[in-house]
mmCIF file of C-alpha atoms in Angstrom:
data_model
loop_
_atom_site.group_PDB
_atom_site.id
_atom_site.type_symbol
_atom_site.label_atom_id
_atom_site.label_comp_id
_atom_site.label_asym_id
_atom_site.label_seq_id
_atom_site.Cartn_x
_atom_site.Cartn_y
_atom_site.Cartn_z
ATOM 1 C CA UNK J 1 8.042 222.307 -5.517
ATOM 2 C CA UNK J 2 11.806 221.981 -5.189
ATOM 3 C CA UNK J 3 14.314 224.761 -4.513
ATOM 4 C CA UNK J 4 17.785 224.809 -6.053
ATOM 5 C CA UNK J 5 20.394 226.878 -4.253
ATOM 6 C CA UNK J 6 22.618 228.081 -7.051
ATOM 7 C CA UNK J 7 25.649 230.279 -7.682
ATOM 8 C CA UNK J 8 26.774 231.264 -11.195
ATOM 9 C CA UNK J 9 30.083 229.943 -12.502
ATOM 10 C CA UNK J 10 29.966 226.930 -10.187
ATOM 11 C CA UNK J 11 29.228 223.248 -10.567
ATOM 12 C CA UNK J 12 25.595 224.023 -9.660
ATOM 13 C CA UNK J 13 24.982 224.722 -13.361
ATOM 14 C CA UNK J 14 24.895 220.959 -14.027
ATOM 15 C CA UNK J 15 21.974 220.528 -11.636
ATOM 16 C CA UNK J 16 20.152 223.546 -13.035
ATOM 17 C CA UNK J 17 20.452 222.297 -16.607
ATOM 18 C CA UNK J 18 19.206 218.854 -15.592
ATOM 19 C CA UNK J 19 16.214 220.293 -13.738
ATOM 20 C CA UNK J 20 15.324 222.398 -16.752
ATOM 21 C CA UNK J 21 15.728 219.432 -19.092
ATOM 22 C CA UNK J 22 13.236 217.250 -17.243
ATOM 23 C CA UNK J 23 10.768 220.087 -16.667
ATOM 24 C CA UNK J 24 10.853 219.759 -12.894
ATOM 25 C CA UNK J 25 8.795 222.181 -10.799
ATOM 26 C CA UNK J 26 11.432 224.189 -8.970
ATOM 27 C CA UNK J 27 12.558 227.660 -8.063
ATOM 28 C CA UNK J 28 16.034 229.115 -7.725
ATOM 29 C CA UNK J 29 17.630 230.818 -4.762
ATOM 30 C CA UNK J 30 20.881 232.593 -5.614
ATOM 31 C CA UNK J 31 23.643 232.115 -3.062
ATOM 32 C CA UNK J 32 25.778 235.224 -3.494
ATOM 33 C CA UNK J 33 29.382 234.189 -2.919
ATOM 34 C CA UNK J 34 30.503 237.806 -3.313
ATOM 35 C CA UNK J 35 28.728 238.460 -0.007
ATOM 36 C CA UNK J 36 29.886 235.169 1.557
ATOM 37 C CA UNK J 37 26.254 234.053 1.682
ATOM 38 C CA UNK J 38 27.318 230.405 1.565
ATOM 39 C CA UNK J 39 28.690 230.883 5.093
ATOM 40 C CA UNK J 40 25.664 232.688 6.470
ATOM 41 C CA UNK J 41 23.908 231.069 9.456
ATOM 42 C CA UNK J 42 20.726 230.723 7.399
ATOM 43 C CA UNK J 43 22.422 228.814 4.590
ATOM 44 C CA UNK J 44 24.543 226.697 6.910
ATOM 45 C CA UNK J 45 21.387 225.527 8.679
ATOM 46 C CA UNK J 46 20.196 224.319 5.299
ATOM 47 C CA UNK J 47 23.533 222.981 4.066
ATOM 48 C CA UNK J 48 26.273 222.721 6.717
ATOM 49 C CA UNK J 49 28.834 222.126 3.952
ATOM 50 C CA UNK J 50 28.502 225.758 2.937
ATOM 51 C CA UNK J 51 28.657 224.988 -0.768
ATOM 52 C CA UNK J 52 26.406 224.762 -3.799
ATOM 53 C CA UNK J 53 24.376 223.170 -5.157
ATOM 54 C CA UNK J 54 21.771 222.212 -2.606
ATOM 55 C CA UNK J 55 18.390 220.911 -3.695
ATOM 56 C CA UNK J 56 15.575 221.213 -1.171
ATOM 57 C CA UNK J 57 12.787 218.699 -1.674
ATOM 58 C CA UNK J 58 9.756 217.702 0.408
ATOM 59 C CA UNK J 59 11.789 214.702 1.574
ATOM 60 C CA UNK J 60 14.832 216.718 2.632
ATOM 61 C CA UNK J 61 17.867 218.529 1.276
ATOM 62 C CA UNK J 62 20.271 216.919 -1.179
ATOM 63 C CA UNK J 63 23.853 218.010 -1.778
ATOM 64 C CA UNK J 64 26.637 216.678 -4.031
ATOM 65 C CA UNK J 65 26.108 216.905 -7.769
ATOM 66 C CA UNK J 66 26.087 213.156 -8.598
ATOM 67 C CA UNK J 67 23.321 212.563 -6.046
ATOM 68 C CA UNK J 68 21.247 215.500 -7.250
ATOM 69 C CA UNK J 69 21.555 214.485 -10.910
ATOM 70 C CA UNK J 70 20.557 210.907 -10.156
ATOM 71 C CA UNK J 71 17.628 211.997 -8.004
ATOM 72 C CA UNK J 72 16.291 214.360 -10.664
ATOM 73 C CA UNK J 73 16.708 211.786 -13.428
ATOM 74 C CA UNK J 74 15.044 209.055 -11.379
ATOM 75 C CA UNK J 75 12.188 211.370 -10.455
ATOM 76 C CA UNK J 76 11.494 211.994 -14.154
ATOM 77 C CA UNK J 77 12.243 208.636 -15.810
ATOM 78 C CA UNK J 78 10.496 209.547 -19.070
ATOM 79 C CA UNK J 79 13.256 212.051 -19.749
ATOM 80 C CA UNK J 80 15.619 209.049 -20.025
ATOM 81 C CA UNK J 81 18.660 210.949 -18.732
ATOM 82 C CA UNK J 82 19.990 207.826 -16.990
ATOM 83 C CA UNK J 83 19.688 204.209 -18.246
ATOM 84 C CA UNK J 84 18.068 202.846 -15.096
ATOM 85 C CA UNK J 85 16.844 199.793 -16.997
ATOM 86 C CA UNK J 86 20.404 198.544 -17.582
ATOM 87 C CA UNK J 87 22.363 197.923 -14.368
ATOM 88 C CA UNK J 88 25.742 197.999 -16.087
ATOM 89 C CA UNK J 89 25.114 201.199 -18.046
ATOM 90 C CA UNK J 90 23.676 202.778 -14.902
ATOM 91 C CA UNK J 91 26.883 201.861 -13.079
ATOM 92 C CA UNK J 92 28.921 203.399 -15.897
ATOM 93 C CA UNK J 93 27.012 206.667 -15.537
ATOM 94 C CA UNK J 94 27.687 206.581 -11.800
ATOM 95 C CA UNK J 95 31.361 205.824 -12.411
ATOM 96 C CA UNK J 96 31.788 208.703 -14.862
ATOM 97 C CA UNK J 97 30.038 211.201 -12.611
ATOM 98 C CA UNK J 98 32.043 210.008 -9.628
ATOM 99 C CA UNK J 99 35.253 210.658 -11.576
ATOM 100 C CA UNK J 100 34.108 214.170 -12.419
ATOM 101 C CA UNK J 101 33.205 214.804 -8.778
ATOM 102 C CA UNK J 102 36.095 213.154 -6.986
ATOM 103 C CA UNK J 103 38.975 213.830 -9.387
ATOM 104 C CA UNK J 104 38.271 216.394 -12.109
ATOM 105 C CA UNK J 105 36.368 218.973 -10.073
ATOM 106 C CA UNK J 106 38.822 218.643 -7.186
ATOM 107 C CA UNK J 107 41.754 219.282 -9.538
ATOM 108 C CA UNK J 108 39.994 222.416 -10.779
ATOM 109 C CA UNK J 109 39.398 223.597 -7.203
ATOM 110 C CA UNK J 110 43.130 223.504 -6.468
ATOM 111 C CA UNK J 111 43.510 226.621 -8.638
ATOM 112 C CA UNK J 112 41.666 228.910 -6.210
ATOM 113 C CA UNK J 113 40.789 226.902 -3.097
ATOM 114 C CA UNK J 114 44.128 225.617 -1.882
ATOM 115 C CA UNK J 115 43.223 226.803 1.613
ATOM 116 C CA UNK J 116 40.988 223.758 1.880
ATOM 117 C CA UNK J 117 44.022 221.457 1.875
ATOM 118 C CA UNK J 118 46.911 223.491 3.250
ATOM 119 C CA UNK J 119 47.648 226.545 5.405
ATOM 120 C CA UNK J 120 50.888 227.549 3.697
ATOM 121 C CA UNK J 121 50.469 230.088 0.842
ATOM 122 C CA UNK J 122 53.470 228.498 -0.852
ATOM 123 C CA UNK J 123 51.544 225.229 -0.967
ATOM 124 C CA UNK J 124 48.576 227.042 -2.503
ATOM 125 C CA UNK J 125 50.818 228.341 -5.262
ATOM 126 C CA UNK J 126 52.213 224.861 -5.861
ATOM 127 C CA UNK J 127 48.667 223.553 -6.196
ATOM 128 C CA UNK J 128 47.791 226.288 -8.678
ATOM 129 C CA UNK J 129 50.800 225.476 -10.824
ATOM 130 C CA UNK J 130 49.796 221.813 -10.934
ATOM 131 C CA UNK J 131 46.234 222.465 -12.155
ATOM 132 C CA UNK J 132 46.898 222.595 -15.940
ATOM 133 C CA UNK J 133 48.840 219.337 -15.801
ATOM 134 C CA UNK J 134 46.329 217.550 -13.593
ATOM 135 C CA UNK J 135 43.329 218.621 -15.651
ATOM 136 C CA UNK J 136 45.035 217.867 -18.953
ATOM 137 C CA UNK J 137 45.671 214.352 -17.701
ATOM 138 C CA UNK J 138 42.089 213.932 -16.511
ATOM 139 C CA UNK J 139 40.527 215.308 -19.663
ATOM 140 C CA UNK J 140 42.873 213.271 -21.837
ATOM 141 C CA UNK J 141 41.395 210.150 -20.260
ATOM 142 C CA UNK J 142 37.902 211.457 -21.037
ATOM 143 C CA UNK J 143 38.998 212.346 -24.568
ATOM 144 C CA UNK J 144 40.410 208.896 -25.234
ATOM 145 C CA UNK J 145 37.872 206.629 -23.612
ATOM 146 C CA UNK J 146 34.756 208.278 -22.258
ATOM 147 C CA UNK J 147 33.047 209.929 -25.215
ATOM 148 C CA UNK J 148 31.239 207.166 -27.026
ATOM 149 C CA UNK J 149 29.500 209.285 -29.615
ATOM 150 C CA UNK J 150 28.023 212.722 -29.843
ATOM 151 C CA UNK J 151 27.241 212.305 -26.133
ATOM 152 C CA UNK J 152 29.153 210.703 -23.288
ATOM 153 C CA UNK J 153 27.058 207.540 -23.340
ATOM 154 C CA UNK J 154 26.763 207.383 -27.114
ATOM 155 C CA UNK J 155 23.672 208.402 -29.047
ATOM 156 C CA UNK J 156 21.570 209.479 -26.071
ATOM 157 C CA UNK J 157 22.175 212.603 -24.012
ATOM 158 C CA UNK J 158 22.441 211.896 -20.279
ATOM 159 C CA UNK J 159 23.177 213.631 -17.000
ATOM 160 C CA UNK J 160 26.853 212.948 -17.720
ATOM 161 C CA UNK J 161 26.755 215.475 -20.540
ATOM 162 C CA UNK J 162 25.448 218.297 -18.371
ATOM 163 C CA UNK J 163 28.064 217.512 -15.731
ATOM 164 C CA UNK J 164 30.968 217.303 -18.197
ATOM 165 C CA UNK J 165 29.833 220.447 -20.000
ATOM 166 C CA UNK J 166 29.796 222.452 -16.774
ATOM 167 C CA UNK J 167 33.390 221.563 -15.909
ATOM 168 C CA UNK J 168 34.618 221.837 -19.502
ATOM 169 C CA UNK J 169 33.503 225.488 -19.570
ATOM 170 C CA UNK J 170 36.449 226.203 -17.231
ATOM 171 C CA UNK J 171 39.200 224.630 -19.360
ATOM 172 C CA UNK J 172 40.671 227.886 -20.629
ATOM 173 C CA UNK J 173 40.843 229.586 -17.246
ATOM 174 C CA UNK J 174 42.416 226.412 -15.847
ATOM 175 C CA UNK J 175 45.225 226.678 -18.399
ATOM 176 C CA UNK J 176 44.417 223.508 -20.358
ATOM 177 C CA UNK J 177 45.616 223.265 -23.975
ATOM 178 C CA UNK J 178 42.393 222.742 -25.934
ATOM 179 C CA UNK J 179 44.358 221.578 -28.958
ATOM 180 C CA UNK J 180 44.950 218.296 -27.162
ATOM 181 C CA UNK J 181 41.228 217.720 -26.582
ATOM 182 C CA UNK J 182 39.374 217.986 -29.915
ATOM 183 C CA UNK J 183 36.568 215.604 -28.949
ATOM 184 C CA UNK J 184 36.004 217.307 -25.595
ATOM 185 C CA UNK J 185 35.906 220.685 -27.348
ATOM 186 C CA UNK J 186 33.440 219.346 -29.913
ATOM 187 C CA UNK J 187 31.246 218.004 -27.125
ATOM 188 C CA UNK J 188 31.339 221.358 -25.365
ATOM 189 C CA UNK J 189 30.368 223.136 -28.569
ATOM 190 C CA UNK J 190 27.513 220.675 -29.127
ATOM 191 C CA UNK J 191 26.236 221.310 -25.623
ATOM 192 C CA UNK J 192 26.617 225.075 -25.982
ATOM 193 C CA UNK J 193 24.457 224.947 -29.105
ATOM 194 C CA UNK J 194 21.529 223.367 -27.259
ATOM 195 C CA UNK J 195 18.700 225.926 -26.955
ATOM 196 C CA UNK J 196 18.155 224.883 -23.342
ATOM 197 C CA UNK J 197 21.797 225.537 -22.455
ATOM 198 C CA UNK J 198 21.792 228.889 -24.240
ATOM 199 C CA UNK J 199 18.645 229.991 -22.434
ATOM 200 C CA UNK J 200 19.768 228.894 -18.974
ATOM 201 C CA UNK J 201 23.241 230.388 -19.294
ATOM 202 C CA UNK J 202 21.888 233.680 -20.601
ATOM 203 C CA UNK J 203 19.357 233.888 -17.783
ATOM 204 C CA UNK J 204 21.345 232.737 -14.779
ATOM 205 C CA UNK J 205 25.060 233.064 -15.436
ATOM 206 C CA UNK J 206 24.755 236.864 -15.359
ATOM 207 C CA UNK J 207 23.914 236.792 -11.641
ATOM 208 C CA UNK J 208 26.558 237.582 -8.944
ATOM 209 C CA UNK J 209 29.452 235.256 -9.648
ATOM 210 C CA UNK J 210 31.753 233.223 -7.454
ATOM 211 C CA UNK J 211 34.954 235.171 -6.725
ATOM 212 C CA UNK J 212 36.840 232.002 -5.833
#
């Protein structure tokens, strides 16, 4: 049995959707950011980064969304959420998820977590103002070259879709002009229509939300 440490309205949704997709045996522990639970001694012993998601397994605790998604997909290969049989396609999945993690999600975080990078409130405000531009640029690249079909990798849904969907749910609040991203918006709508996504969001996104 695995345990996913999860907070609503965070990137942890991508891991939760992937776990549900493959039918993994797991339970959820809500990390209540409204009570600063991510900085509690108990949680920091589990995940010194003080963030979500964290996936506790019999082998140890995994953090970082790309690693969790790959681990879950590789643990349930019949779900075919990653093309492990094709080294190049597997590398492309890794490349896409790395871009979401290292560029897109970081740009989003500049809207409300500027304190991670600077101490000056004026710098925080400058970061916030830059977010719509930075995310529009990032999502324009995805729009133009990284949606091969109905899904990111073409005709088969993959972990990339759950990851992209999670971040794309924040486009409006991040000030991005959706009119410039018709294919991204269509992908988000396609994901939203999945019964699994509807069920998971209805069940878990009503929990205490991240205030950040």
